[in-house]
XYZ file of C-alpha atoms in Angstrom:
762
model
C 9.173 -157.644 -82.178
C 7.621 -159.690 -79.394
C 4.600 -161.604 -78.266
C 5.444 -164.728 -76.342
C 3.237 -163.371 -73.571
C -0.052 -163.654 -75.482
C 0.275 -167.329 -76.272
C 1.251 -168.158 -72.728
C -1.526 -166.085 -71.235
C -4.067 -167.901 -73.460
C -2.868 -171.219 -72.087
C -3.069 -169.815 -68.570
C -6.747 -168.966 -69.157
C -7.529 -172.601 -69.964
C -5.374 -174.378 -67.374
C -5.585 -172.367 -64.186
C -8.158 -173.290 -61.585
C -8.650 -169.595 -60.729
C -9.983 -167.984 -63.918
C -9.389 -164.388 -62.898
C -5.739 -164.358 -61.776
C -2.392 -165.545 -63.126
C -0.525 -168.306 -61.388
C 2.581 -166.627 -59.792
C 4.967 -169.159 -61.353
C 3.510 -168.707 -64.811
C 3.486 -164.936 -64.385
C 7.228 -165.051 -63.685
C 7.785 -167.129 -66.827
C 5.726 -164.699 -68.898
C 7.590 -161.694 -67.500
C 10.873 -163.392 -68.388
C 9.622 -163.907 -71.942
C 8.597 -160.241 -72.149
C 12.038 -159.183 -70.937
C 13.698 -161.299 -73.635
C 11.403 -159.719 -76.242
C 12.391 -156.258 -75.001
C 16.072 -157.125 -75.457
C 15.399 -158.303 -79.002
C 13.500 -155.093 -79.819
C 16.156 -152.912 -78.306
C 18.986 -154.722 -80.102
C 17.154 -154.505 -83.427
C 16.441 -150.790 -82.840
C 20.128 -150.091 -82.181
C 21.106 -151.929 -85.380
C 18.497 -150.004 -87.370
C 19.774 -146.705 -85.908
C 23.286 -147.400 -87.177
C 21.899 -148.140 -90.646
C 19.947 -144.881 -90.468
C 23.110 -143.029 -89.450
C 24.874 -144.496 -92.461
C 22.044 -143.321 -94.731
C 22.292 -139.824 -93.244
C 26.061 -139.667 -93.705
C 25.587 -140.784 -97.300
C 23.109 -137.951 -97.875
C 20.189 -140.250 -98.568
C 18.029 -138.682 -95.819
C 17.996 -135.213 -94.325
C 18.951 -134.171 -90.843
C 15.323 -133.733 -89.841
C 14.507 -137.246 -91.067
C 17.495 -138.678 -89.207
C 16.525 -136.915 -85.997
C 12.889 -138.085 -86.292
C 13.965 -141.663 -86.985
C 16.344 -141.508 -84.008
C 13.557 -140.289 -81.707
C 11.308 -143.207 -82.673
C 14.199 -145.693 -82.305
C 14.781 -144.332 -78.816
C 11.004 -144.534 -78.148
C 10.938 -148.234 -79.137
C 13.741 -148.932 -76.669
C 12.515 -146.732 -73.805
C 8.859 -147.858 -73.919
C 9.979 -151.234 -72.578
C 10.934 -149.741 -69.208
C 7.443 -148.659 -68.011
C 5.698 -151.578 -69.722
C 7.932 -154.206 -68.100
C 7.518 -152.493 -64.727
C 3.743 -152.448 -65.191
C 3.465 -156.105 -66.207
C 5.432 -157.198 -63.128
C 2.557 -155.801 -61.025
C -0.331 -157.170 -63.075
C -2.091 -160.227 -61.610
C -5.375 -160.373 -63.549
C -5.392 -162.460 -66.719
C -7.487 -160.082 -68.807
C -5.397 -157.057 -67.775
C -2.215 -158.979 -68.562
C -3.539 -159.877 -71.991
C -4.476 -156.210 -72.606
C -0.972 -155.096 -71.645
C 0.513 -157.660 -74.056
C -1.618 -156.185 -76.835
C -0.534 -152.688 -75.793
C 3.159 -153.550 -76.139
C 2.624 -154.649 -79.755
C 0.513 -151.590 -80.583
C 3.159 -149.259 -79.133
C 5.788 -151.189 -81.075
C 3.757 -150.765 -84.314
C 3.469 -147.043 -83.626
C 7.238 -146.787 -83.226
C 8.021 -148.694 -86.436
C 5.504 -146.620 -88.388
C 7.082 -143.382 -87.140
C 10.542 -144.662 -87.999
C 9.469 -145.654 -91.552
C 7.868 -142.222 -92.034
C 11.002 -140.268 -91.133
C 13.241 -142.537 -93.208
C 11.147 -141.857 -96.319
C 7.476 -142.581 -95.784
C 5.811 -144.291 -98.704
C 9.130 -144.324 -100.588
C 10.503 -146.558 -97.793
C 7.925 -149.333 -98.257
C 10.914 -151.696 -98.511
C 11.185 -151.335 -94.693
C 7.746 -152.881 -94.060
C 9.220 -156.381 -93.591
C 9.787 -155.071 -90.051
C 6.015 -155.501 -89.599
C 6.118 -158.970 -91.157
C 8.928 -160.051 -88.826
C 6.943 -158.879 -85.779
C 3.755 -160.588 -87.018
C 5.553 -163.867 -87.687
C 7.167 -163.777 -84.266
C 3.751 -163.197 -82.628
C 2.058 -165.809 -84.832
C 4.290 -168.697 -83.822
C 3.870 -167.825 -80.153
C 0.141 -167.090 -79.791
C -3.300 -168.262 -81.006
C -4.488 -167.218 -84.446
C -6.509 -164.173 -83.402
C -3.408 -162.403 -82.071
C -1.405 -162.200 -85.321
C -4.594 -161.268 -87.212
C -5.306 -158.403 -84.805
C -1.661 -157.257 -84.908
C -1.769 -157.455 -88.730
C -4.850 -155.264 -88.752
C -3.135 -152.598 -86.631
C 0.033 -152.757 -88.797
C -1.987 -152.294 -91.983
C -4.071 -149.468 -90.495
C -1.044 -147.692 -89.055
C 1.007 -147.797 -92.254
C -1.995 -146.978 -94.486
C -2.926 -144.010 -92.287
C 0.626 -142.661 -92.444
C 0.734 -143.089 -96.244
C -2.688 -141.404 -96.674
C -1.723 -138.413 -94.533
C 1.560 -138.084 -96.417
C -0.024 -138.447 -99.862
C -2.633 -135.733 -99.254
C -0.151 -133.388 -97.626
C -1.412 -133.507 -94.055
C 2.109 -134.404 -92.963
C 5.206 -133.258 -94.904
C 7.213 -135.537 -97.200
C 10.648 -136.443 -95.856
C 13.603 -135.590 -98.097
C 15.094 -138.424 -100.124
C 17.179 -138.756 -103.233
C 14.132 -138.846 -105.517
C 10.860 -136.864 -105.640
C 7.489 -138.195 -104.436
C 5.303 -138.425 -107.583
C 3.016 -141.401 -106.965
C -0.593 -141.421 -108.140
C -3.310 -142.384 -105.685
C -4.272 -145.544 -107.622
C -0.679 -146.770 -107.415
C -0.651 -146.011 -103.674
C -3.833 -148.044 -103.195
C -2.414 -150.928 -105.168
C 0.801 -151.045 -103.132
C -1.153 -150.726 -99.848
C -3.359 -153.622 -100.951
C -0.316 -155.754 -101.759
C 1.265 -154.740 -98.450
C -1.848 -155.687 -96.460
C -2.246 -158.988 -98.340
C 1.358 -159.939 -97.670
C 0.965 -159.162 -93.964
C -2.156 -161.316 -93.653
C -0.470 -164.144 -95.567
C 2.411 -163.935 -93.091
C -0.107 -163.981 -90.226
C -1.830 -167.087 -91.560
C 1.492 -168.792 -92.281
C 2.802 -168.094 -88.809
C -0.455 -169.278 -87.210
C -0.464 -172.442 -89.282
C 3.169 -173.091 -88.363
C 2.318 -172.585 -84.698
C -0.668 -174.905 -84.975
C 1.443 -177.645 -86.589
C 4.080 -177.288 -83.898
C 1.520 -177.337 -81.080
C -0.333 -180.317 -82.596
C 2.885 -182.224 -83.012
C 3.867 -181.381 -79.456
C 0.506 -182.487 -78.084
C 0.550 -185.723 -80.055
C 4.100 -186.407 -78.951
C 3.129 -185.715 -75.363
C 0.096 -187.985 -75.612
C 2.212 -190.797 -77.055
C 4.780 -190.372 -74.321
C 2.063 -190.435 -71.679
C 0.554 -193.582 -73.167
C 3.941 -195.304 -73.274
C 4.714 -194.365 -69.678
C 1.339 -195.581 -68.436
C 1.668 -198.782 -70.438
C 5.104 -199.551 -68.961
C 3.807 -199.032 -65.427
C 0.736 -201.187 -65.820
C 2.206 -204.102 -67.807
C 3.795 -205.709 -64.740
C 0.567 -205.476 -62.768
C -1.593 -206.888 -65.560
C 0.360 -210.118 -66.118
C -1.045 -212.030 -63.122
C -4.553 -210.552 -63.182
C -5.180 -210.282 -66.922
C -7.743 -213.062 -67.214
C -9.693 -211.960 -64.164
C -9.711 -208.316 -65.235
C -10.672 -209.140 -68.819
C -13.651 -211.195 -67.649
C -14.872 -208.507 -65.261
C -14.283 -205.833 -67.857
C -16.252 -207.723 -70.493
C -19.217 -208.195 -68.133
C -19.098 -204.533 -67.113
C -18.919 -203.356 -70.695
C -21.876 -205.501 -71.703
C -23.925 -204.186 -68.789
C -23.063 -200.564 -69.494
C -23.684 -201.062 -73.203
C -27.158 -202.454 -72.509
C -27.981 -199.518 -70.271
C -26.440 -197.063 -72.735
C -28.469 -198.378 -75.672
C -31.801 -199.006 -73.940
C -32.224 -195.787 -71.972
C -34.848 -193.499 -73.556
C -32.823 -190.310 -73.058
C -30.217 -189.228 -75.589
C -26.719 -190.103 -74.331
C -23.674 -188.821 -76.152
C -20.047 -187.835 -76.031
C -18.165 -185.428 -78.257
C -14.789 -183.768 -78.439
C -14.054 -180.237 -77.256
C -14.977 -178.835 -80.677
C -18.440 -180.442 -80.623
C -17.854 -183.370 -83.026
C -19.765 -186.416 -81.779
C -17.753 -189.467 -80.800
C -20.396 -191.844 -79.477
C -24.204 -191.753 -79.207
C -26.891 -194.199 -78.093
C -30.133 -195.324 -79.702
C -32.100 -192.656 -77.831
C -29.937 -189.985 -79.427
C -30.571 -191.365 -82.918
C -34.310 -191.658 -82.277
C -34.406 -188.031 -81.145
C -32.785 -186.967 -84.426
C -35.019 -189.181 -86.554
C -32.161 -191.553 -87.447
C -32.759 -195.292 -87.532
C -30.945 -197.099 -84.724
C -29.436 -199.491 -87.261
C -27.924 -196.638 -89.300
C -24.458 -195.375 -88.373
C -24.016 -191.807 -87.202
C -22.750 -189.544 -90.015
C -18.968 -189.260 -89.832
C -17.796 -185.954 -88.388
C -21.290 -184.888 -87.263
C -20.872 -181.725 -85.181
C -23.356 -180.231 -82.754
C -23.283 -176.966 -84.756
C -24.833 -178.817 -87.702
C -27.868 -179.731 -85.563
C -28.597 -176.234 -84.279
C -30.966 -173.987 -86.307
C -29.229 -171.259 -88.289
C -30.540 -168.396 -86.170
C -29.205 -170.039 -82.998
C -25.720 -170.936 -84.304
C -24.079 -168.480 -81.926
C -25.357 -170.511 -78.972
C -23.148 -173.429 -80.031
C -20.032 -171.415 -79.191
C -21.598 -170.434 -75.873
C -22.322 -174.098 -75.176
C -18.726 -175.222 -75.755
C -17.261 -172.186 -73.970
C -19.375 -172.819 -70.886
C -18.392 -176.470 -70.548
C -14.710 -175.630 -71.114
C -14.849 -172.877 -68.520
C -16.811 -174.542 -65.704
C -16.247 -178.239 -66.341
C -19.984 -178.943 -66.489
C -23.107 -177.258 -67.798
C -26.850 -177.717 -68.108
C -29.602 -175.890 -69.917
C -31.741 -175.969 -73.051
C -30.783 -176.244 -76.706
C -32.707 -176.277 -79.993
C -32.048 -179.110 -82.429
C -33.271 -179.681 -86.006
C -34.133 -183.341 -86.720
C -33.637 -185.195 -89.993
C -37.286 -184.390 -90.829
C -36.568 -180.674 -90.518
C -38.551 -180.268 -87.301
C -37.202 -178.016 -84.577
C -37.144 -179.638 -81.133
C -36.086 -178.348 -77.719
C -33.826 -180.495 -75.521
C -32.896 -180.171 -71.879
C -29.266 -181.250 -71.469
C -26.714 -181.857 -68.741
C -23.059 -182.684 -69.358
C -19.564 -182.654 -67.924
C -15.977 -182.695 -69.149
C -14.101 -185.892 -69.827
C -10.586 -185.609 -68.406
C -7.589 -187.834 -68.931
C -5.365 -189.209 -66.202
C -3.536 -185.895 -66.069
C -6.721 -183.933 -65.590
C -6.593 -182.428 -69.067
C -10.042 -182.064 -70.752
C -10.380 -184.371 -73.765
C -14.095 -184.273 -74.497
C -17.633 -183.958 -73.190
C -20.084 -186.589 -71.955
C -23.728 -185.823 -71.384
C -27.415 -186.617 -71.676
C -30.375 -184.809 -73.208
C -34.150 -185.157 -73.112
C -36.692 -183.926 -75.653
C -39.052 -181.606 -73.738
C -40.759 -180.043 -76.740
C -44.162 -181.580 -76.051
C -43.923 -180.675 -72.386
C -43.152 -177.053 -73.224
C -46.005 -176.927 -75.750
C -48.393 -178.339 -73.158
C -47.137 -175.877 -70.557
C -47.486 -172.981 -72.989
C -51.018 -174.082 -73.844
C -51.845 -174.445 -70.160
C -50.581 -170.934 -69.464
C -52.591 -169.618 -72.402
C -55.777 -171.303 -71.165
C -55.093 -170.097 -67.644
C -54.650 -166.557 -68.916
C -57.916 -166.802 -70.867
C -59.692 -168.171 -67.792
C -58.344 -165.403 -65.570
C -59.375 -162.814 -68.151
C -62.855 -164.307 -68.396
C -63.173 -164.439 -64.615
C -62.021 -160.835 -64.376
C -64.540 -159.744 -67.000
C -67.271 -161.694 -65.197
C -66.351 -160.145 -61.845
C -66.287 -156.655 -63.331
C -69.596 -157.421 -65.023
C -71.209 -158.404 -61.724
C -69.832 -155.270 -60.110
C -71.000 -153.097 -62.994
C -74.454 -154.697 -62.923
C -74.868 -154.075 -59.215
C -73.668 -150.495 -59.469
C -75.899 -149.860 -62.481
C -78.943 -151.224 -60.640
C -78.387 -148.897 -57.691
C -77.629 -145.929 -59.964
C -80.804 -146.563 -61.932
C -82.822 -146.137 -58.756
C -80.991 -142.914 -57.962
C -81.317 -141.556 -61.504
C -85.050 -142.084 -61.638
C -85.542 -138.949 -59.589
C -83.150 -136.925 -61.720
C -85.014 -137.880 -64.896
C -88.639 -138.258 -63.786
C -89.180 -135.360 -61.388
C -87.869 -132.701 -63.844
C -90.263 -134.117 -66.437
C -93.201 -133.804 -64.030
C -92.145 -130.354 -62.875
C -91.734 -129.097 -66.455
C -95.348 -130.079 -67.154
C -96.440 -127.853 -64.269
C -94.051 -124.969 -64.999
C -95.044 -122.080 -67.313
C -92.981 -121.552 -70.477
C -91.697 -118.178 -69.248
C -90.667 -119.435 -65.830
C -86.958 -118.954 -64.921
C -87.068 -122.459 -63.401
C -87.485 -124.217 -66.741
C -83.831 -123.865 -67.773
C -82.425 -125.362 -64.515
C -84.999 -128.159 -64.704
C -84.046 -128.929 -68.311
C -80.356 -128.933 -67.283
C -81.105 -131.403 -64.484
C -83.053 -133.568 -66.906
C -80.231 -133.577 -69.493
C -77.670 -134.390 -66.787
C -79.813 -137.320 -65.740
C -79.967 -138.526 -69.329
C -76.162 -138.348 -69.603
C -75.791 -140.261 -66.358
C -78.304 -142.820 -67.627
C -76.141 -143.256 -70.715
C -73.175 -144.151 -68.500
C -75.364 -146.561 -66.544
C -76.361 -148.109 -69.853
C -72.657 -148.654 -70.570
C -72.319 -150.452 -67.252
C -75.317 -152.622 -68.085
C -73.857 -153.450 -71.477
C -70.593 -154.388 -69.786
C -72.555 -156.581 -67.363
C -74.269 -158.212 -70.373
C -77.646 -157.072 -69.019
C -78.337 -153.994 -71.063
C -78.936 -154.928 -74.713
C -82.435 -155.768 -75.848
C -81.876 -157.332 -79.289
C -85.378 -157.304 -80.687
C -85.677 -154.762 -83.510
C -84.953 -155.182 -87.214
C -82.422 -152.530 -88.213
C -80.104 -151.669 -91.074
C -76.478 -150.858 -90.209
C -76.163 -148.382 -93.096
C -78.996 -146.283 -91.676
C -77.466 -146.319 -88.189
C -74.066 -145.288 -89.612
C -75.654 -142.415 -91.547
C -77.586 -141.389 -88.437
C -74.349 -141.385 -86.448
C -72.416 -139.378 -89.066
C -75.160 -136.724 -88.959
C -75.308 -136.666 -85.146
C -74.060 -134.036 -82.721
C -71.779 -136.665 -81.138
C -69.892 -137.172 -84.402
C -69.823 -133.439 -85.038
C -68.179 -132.857 -81.624
C -65.494 -135.475 -82.356
C -64.733 -133.993 -85.774
C -64.711 -130.440 -84.444
C -61.951 -131.300 -81.971
C -60.060 -133.299 -84.624
C -60.355 -131.275 -87.867
C -57.401 -133.024 -89.575
C -59.066 -136.445 -89.501
C -61.074 -137.517 -92.579
C -63.899 -140.041 -92.415
C -64.736 -142.043 -95.547
C -67.527 -144.590 -96.011
C -67.962 -147.562 -98.287
C -71.472 -148.848 -97.566
C -72.904 -151.786 -99.483
C -76.015 -150.642 -101.320
C -78.182 -153.729 -100.710
C -76.944 -154.460 -97.202
C -78.951 -157.116 -95.380
C -80.789 -156.263 -92.143
C -79.970 -157.510 -88.662
C -81.948 -157.924 -85.444
C -80.448 -155.588 -82.905
C -80.572 -152.593 -80.643
C -80.249 -149.282 -82.541
C -79.068 -147.487 -79.393
C -76.223 -149.934 -78.711
C -75.209 -150.237 -82.339
C -75.128 -146.437 -82.594
C -72.972 -146.236 -79.472
C -70.655 -149.015 -80.664
C -70.020 -147.125 -83.923
C -69.433 -143.909 -81.982
C -66.979 -145.617 -79.596
C -65.034 -147.257 -82.436
C -64.760 -143.974 -84.341
C -63.681 -142.140 -81.176
C -61.071 -144.829 -80.492
C -59.782 -144.522 -84.079
C -59.541 -140.728 -83.783
C -57.628 -140.953 -80.504
C -55.113 -143.382 -82.057
C -53.931 -140.632 -84.419
C -51.398 -138.076 -83.292
C -52.845 -135.352 -85.488
C -54.116 -136.197 -88.968
C -55.287 -139.380 -90.608
C -58.160 -141.214 -92.234
C -60.960 -143.402 -90.908
C -62.801 -145.762 -93.267
C -66.211 -147.221 -92.395
C -67.172 -150.222 -94.535
C -70.241 -152.484 -94.532
C -70.885 -155.667 -96.479
C -73.000 -158.803 -96.528
C -70.958 -161.974 -96.182
C -71.427 -165.721 -95.959
C -69.130 -167.461 -93.451
C -68.454 -171.189 -93.692
C -65.168 -171.479 -91.784
C -63.844 -170.211 -88.427
C -62.680 -166.627 -88.122
C -59.251 -165.878 -86.746
C -59.390 -166.439 -83.002
C -62.620 -168.489 -83.080
C -62.627 -172.291 -83.121
C -66.397 -172.517 -83.567
C -68.622 -170.109 -85.448
C -72.093 -170.589 -86.801
C -72.189 -170.946 -90.564
C -74.481 -168.524 -92.324
C -75.062 -165.007 -93.562
C -73.536 -162.094 -91.668
C -73.463 -158.338 -91.958
C -69.967 -156.950 -91.351
C -69.015 -153.518 -90.106
C -65.304 -152.648 -90.499
C -63.806 -149.440 -89.082
C -60.190 -148.876 -90.132
C -57.795 -146.096 -89.191
C -54.306 -144.947 -90.106
C -53.296 -144.398 -86.479
C -50.383 -145.676 -84.436
C -51.689 -149.237 -84.201
C -51.342 -151.587 -81.254
C -48.850 -154.093 -79.919
C -49.936 -157.694 -79.406
C -50.192 -157.045 -75.655
C -52.483 -154.044 -76.171
C -54.543 -155.943 -78.748
C -55.178 -158.724 -76.247
C -56.375 -156.268 -73.597
C -58.143 -153.617 -75.684
C -61.625 -154.750 -74.605
C -60.872 -154.907 -70.888
C -62.801 -152.304 -68.881
C -60.726 -149.260 -67.911
C -57.677 -150.509 -69.852
C -56.247 -147.588 -71.779
C -52.900 -146.100 -72.804
C -54.379 -142.747 -73.700
C -53.956 -139.509 -71.850
C -55.818 -139.095 -68.560
C -59.352 -137.727 -68.872
C -59.290 -138.020 -72.654
C -61.295 -141.196 -73.055
C -64.372 -140.646 -70.913
C -65.385 -143.470 -68.597
C -62.853 -145.996 -69.865
C -65.681 -148.359 -70.832
C -65.946 -147.516 -74.546
C -64.307 -150.627 -76.009
C -65.720 -152.869 -73.292
C -69.183 -151.601 -74.284
C -68.450 -152.511 -77.919
C -67.408 -156.003 -76.849
C -70.514 -156.485 -74.688
C -72.852 -155.183 -77.391
C -71.387 -157.494 -80.056
C -71.667 -160.495 -77.746
C -75.283 -159.641 -76.891
C -76.016 -159.478 -80.631
C -74.561 -163.027 -80.933
C -71.842 -161.599 -83.131
C -68.073 -161.812 -83.421
C -65.217 -159.331 -83.190
C -61.980 -159.393 -85.171
C -59.085 -156.988 -84.521
C -56.167 -156.501 -86.888
C -53.437 -154.100 -85.822
C -49.677 -153.632 -85.916
C -47.573 -150.820 -84.448
C -47.337 -147.991 -86.972
C -49.775 -149.683 -89.393
C -53.135 -148.602 -87.992
C -56.000 -150.805 -86.814
C -59.110 -152.451 -88.240
C -62.042 -153.522 -86.071
C -64.443 -155.860 -87.909
C -67.827 -156.658 -86.336
C -69.887 -159.645 -87.557
C -73.672 -159.657 -86.925
C -76.041 -162.458 -87.979
C -78.313 -161.159 -90.769
C -82.082 -161.569 -90.987
C -84.476 -161.706 -93.965
C -87.033 -159.640 -92.014
C -87.842 -156.129 -93.167
C -87.828 -152.926 -91.102
C -91.237 -151.863 -89.778
C -91.836 -148.167 -89.249
C -94.051 -147.009 -86.393
C -93.183 -143.374 -85.831
C -96.351 -142.191 -84.068
C -95.865 -138.890 -82.176
C -96.482 -139.105 -78.445
C -99.393 -137.188 -76.896
C -99.986 -137.369 -73.145
C -103.745 -136.944 -73.609
C -103.959 -140.228 -75.471
C -102.529 -142.106 -72.493
C -104.500 -140.617 -69.624
C -106.387 -143.038 -67.408
C -109.925 -143.060 -66.082
C -109.265 -143.570 -62.414
C -108.210 -147.237 -62.737
C -106.650 -148.719 -59.612
C -102.973 -149.506 -59.902
C -100.730 -151.078 -57.266
C -97.015 -150.194 -57.525
C -94.694 -152.740 -55.848
C -91.084 -151.554 -55.395
C -88.597 -151.944 -52.535
C -87.088 -148.461 -53.127
C -89.101 -145.611 -51.647
C -88.011 -143.073 -54.276
C -89.025 -145.429 -57.094
C -92.482 -145.900 -55.558
C -92.944 -142.159 -55.200
C -91.813 -141.449 -58.780
C -94.055 -144.118 -60.289
C -96.975 -142.990 -58.120
C -96.673 -139.335 -59.079
C -96.381 -140.120 -62.806
C -99.421 -142.406 -62.744
C -101.457 -139.939 -60.686
C -100.492 -137.233 -63.186
C -101.906 -139.518 -65.897
C -105.198 -139.859 -64.029
C -104.878 -143.197 -62.270
C -105.657 -144.076 -58.664
C -102.372 -145.353 -57.247
C -101.358 -147.283 -54.153
C -97.784 -148.342 -53.364
C -96.193 -151.088 -51.255
C -92.552 -151.850 -50.507
C -92.403 -155.657 -50.876
C -93.955 -158.661 -52.559
C -95.242 -159.966 -49.243
C -97.049 -156.688 -48.531
C -98.532 -156.726 -52.042
C -99.964 -160.198 -51.470
C -101.623 -159.080 -48.252
C -103.110 -156.013 -49.998
C -104.474 -158.076 -52.927
C -106.236 -160.504 -50.594
C -108.594 -157.774 -49.435
C -108.592 -155.359 -52.307
C -108.828 -155.554 -56.079
C -106.590 -153.720 -58.573
C -106.884 -153.220 -62.287
C -103.127 -153.530 -62.801
C -99.929 -154.310 -60.887
C -96.581 -152.585 -61.597
C -94.032 -155.098 -60.221
C -90.348 -154.369 -59.679
C -88.405 -157.502 -60.682
C -85.552 -157.213 -58.142
C -86.537 -156.564 -54.527
C -84.392 -157.126 -51.458
C -85.029 -158.517 -48.961
C -87.962 -160.805 -49.650
C -89.453 -162.360 -52.759
C -88.775 -160.798 -56.167
C -91.252 -159.717 -58.832
C -91.525 -163.142 -60.528
C -92.255 -164.988 -57.311
C -94.695 -162.273 -56.239
C -96.612 -162.561 -59.508
C -96.755 -166.354 -59.263
C -98.348 -166.069 -55.814
C -100.675 -163.285 -57.010
C -101.987 -165.592 -59.729
C -102.793 -168.168 -57.082
C -105.009 -165.567 -55.395
C -106.409 -164.016 -58.599
C -105.664 -165.995 -61.811
C -106.914 -163.100 -63.996
C -104.739 -160.444 -62.392
C -102.740 -158.507 -65.005
C -99.321 -157.016 -64.356
C -96.530 -154.992 -65.887
C -92.920 -155.899 -64.966
C -90.360 -153.145 -64.231
C -86.574 -153.604 -64.071
C -83.338 -151.683 -64.447
C -81.979 -154.445 -66.697
C -83.033 -155.673 -70.104
C -85.179 -158.770 -70.382
C -83.543 -161.333 -68.114
C -84.662 -164.940 -67.974
C -86.892 -164.177 -64.966
C -88.503 -161.267 -66.803
C -89.208 -163.535 -69.769
C -90.713 -166.149 -67.467
C -92.997 -163.531 -65.913
C -94.159 -162.460 -69.379
C -94.719 -166.098 -70.276
C -97.033 -166.799 -67.323
C -99.209 -163.736 -67.923
C -97.437 -160.410 -67.375
C -98.480 -158.112 -70.202
C -95.347 -156.068 -70.831
C -92.010 -154.942 -69.477
C -90.904 -151.397 -68.543
C -87.205 -150.576 -68.358
C -86.197 -148.170 -65.595
C -85.729 -145.324 -64.986
C -89.430 -144.454 -65.111
C -90.255 -141.905 -67.792
C -93.727 -140.523 -68.386
C -93.962 -141.596 -72.035
C -92.690 -145.145 -71.488
C -94.827 -145.895 -68.444
C -97.858 -144.138 -69.939
C -97.777 -146.216 -73.112
C -97.141 -149.476 -71.251
C -99.993 -148.930 -68.730
C -102.479 -147.857 -71.403
C -101.687 -150.857 -73.605
C -101.896 -153.217 -70.647
C -105.279 -151.857 -69.544
C -106.573 -151.882 -73.128
C -105.639 -155.529 -73.509
C -107.355 -156.275 -70.248
C -110.500 -154.472 -71.337
C -110.541 -156.386 -74.578
């Protein structure tokens, strides 16, 4: 029955300058205390053995019980030898504390074994042994020690009783039979445990009273000693010191009260002792109002951060000073963040008595910094998208020139190749490959915001139905047979002005993305509706009021994290398996297409909850005009009109020339705007086909402006790999008849040239 060591070791932890190791002098004192405890245990064990011997001689217990009890008595005595030897060699505080715990646990084990052999549950009258040990520990050590020891005592005795009751260990022979019911056993164990914890609390309270009284007595003695020493010195200098002290106090008080930061002091438990006006202002308390009595720092910390209060006090007690950040709730219920710095207040003996510190409200600064970081992130993302867009636009322009041959020459060759020729199939394959490559180029142009020509009245329901009946959708569903697609299309959906090709592709990309978000099976829902918007959407500060057509595609897939949701529309950003998602531009193409349609995008997604992509397009009251006239090459043949093709790329000139010659025109080609101007000075042409972008030299717009200076009636058709840019629109405004989008295809260029010449003839 021992534990002087724990209380002493706890004091060592607080006092020693070296936190990790025991002071040698204190270690010697602790070892002496442990040795005294071992003598007490051993003496008590010997006394108990003689009582057990008397019980055996009287026939109360059997020989086996006596022998078992004797073994555990001997164990309680002998365990002290290795433990005392071990603790003499221990220098670390934590290890020493562990060994102190171990002694008590071994002691509990010995008492439990002794009680079992003397009679087990029928010897519950012997459990005051536990209470005596707990009380001894309680008056020596902090409160957690007796509580922990009580827990082990209760668990040890209860375990022994449970094993005995259910027959896992045999009953020891006594004068009367064991016939207790389990409910009675539980009741007695409950009473036993309650009594032990009451003893633990009583012993801790007794220890606390003794320690408090000792501390107070020590403080009073220290004050009296200091007073006696200073009285003689103060007699002659009292007036001078009092005057200087009063002036100093007034000066410090003025500084203390007028500084804008929160200044404070509190005791070691966190209860405030003194605060300034800045502190009260920070908490929303009037400077004229007194601070609530007993206000503790834990009361100011939000509930979810209460644990940090203990960390705060532990840190200052351990290191003597601390600094960091802390969250405080003001009187108005607002949560504020403070940056603090403090240090321990020590008395003349160097003993910590409290904490003095300062704090500054940095909430607004953190909010501003967070907002700045957010804006910086948005700017970087926008700059990245712009840079990728420029890159994509340049690559797409060059690829368009390359793809013209892959798409135009097979078309010309197929017109010259008999139906039964073995060359037709390879030519068709080349042509289809070119079309697929052109589709990828179109994605790049959409990403570059140069590929969407929003000029046709369309109905989203019709485009959705067209997509659902397409080969593209059939391929997706064939590879994902466990995914169901449902539609909820508004019957009287309003029309929009848009590009059917890009809307079709956006729907396809969103459906493909939804399918890929599902591990195996799931459901995709496509919904359309007409909607009036009069307030900002989530994520948009400014949005035009008016009527919109919405397209929502929802899935039951894995959903996205906030990080993924923020980056989902970045080009090439994907978390899917390699080679599963095509070019990596699908969602970026959706983003570019929506922006080019002057629309808005809203994404709702949570991990495990699926995703919903909602697209908003401005509606139009215009109706759809049908003009499905079948193309016939004979209707667009020329009559030998002279056409000048101006293009800086040789292959483009050759392709355009061959197509136009095939259509019956007389064609000449030049490689620059400057060369075209020289040719026009001496020769007349019925029509010019002008490439918009030509390097080096002047571009198509500048060339046409100078052509009009030479011949104001000269007609022209503009060609470009992009959609209608501002320079294309300007060229059309000053007289160019139409615009042809590359790559050159026989039908497109044939129709454009014929219409341009017809308008000229008119």
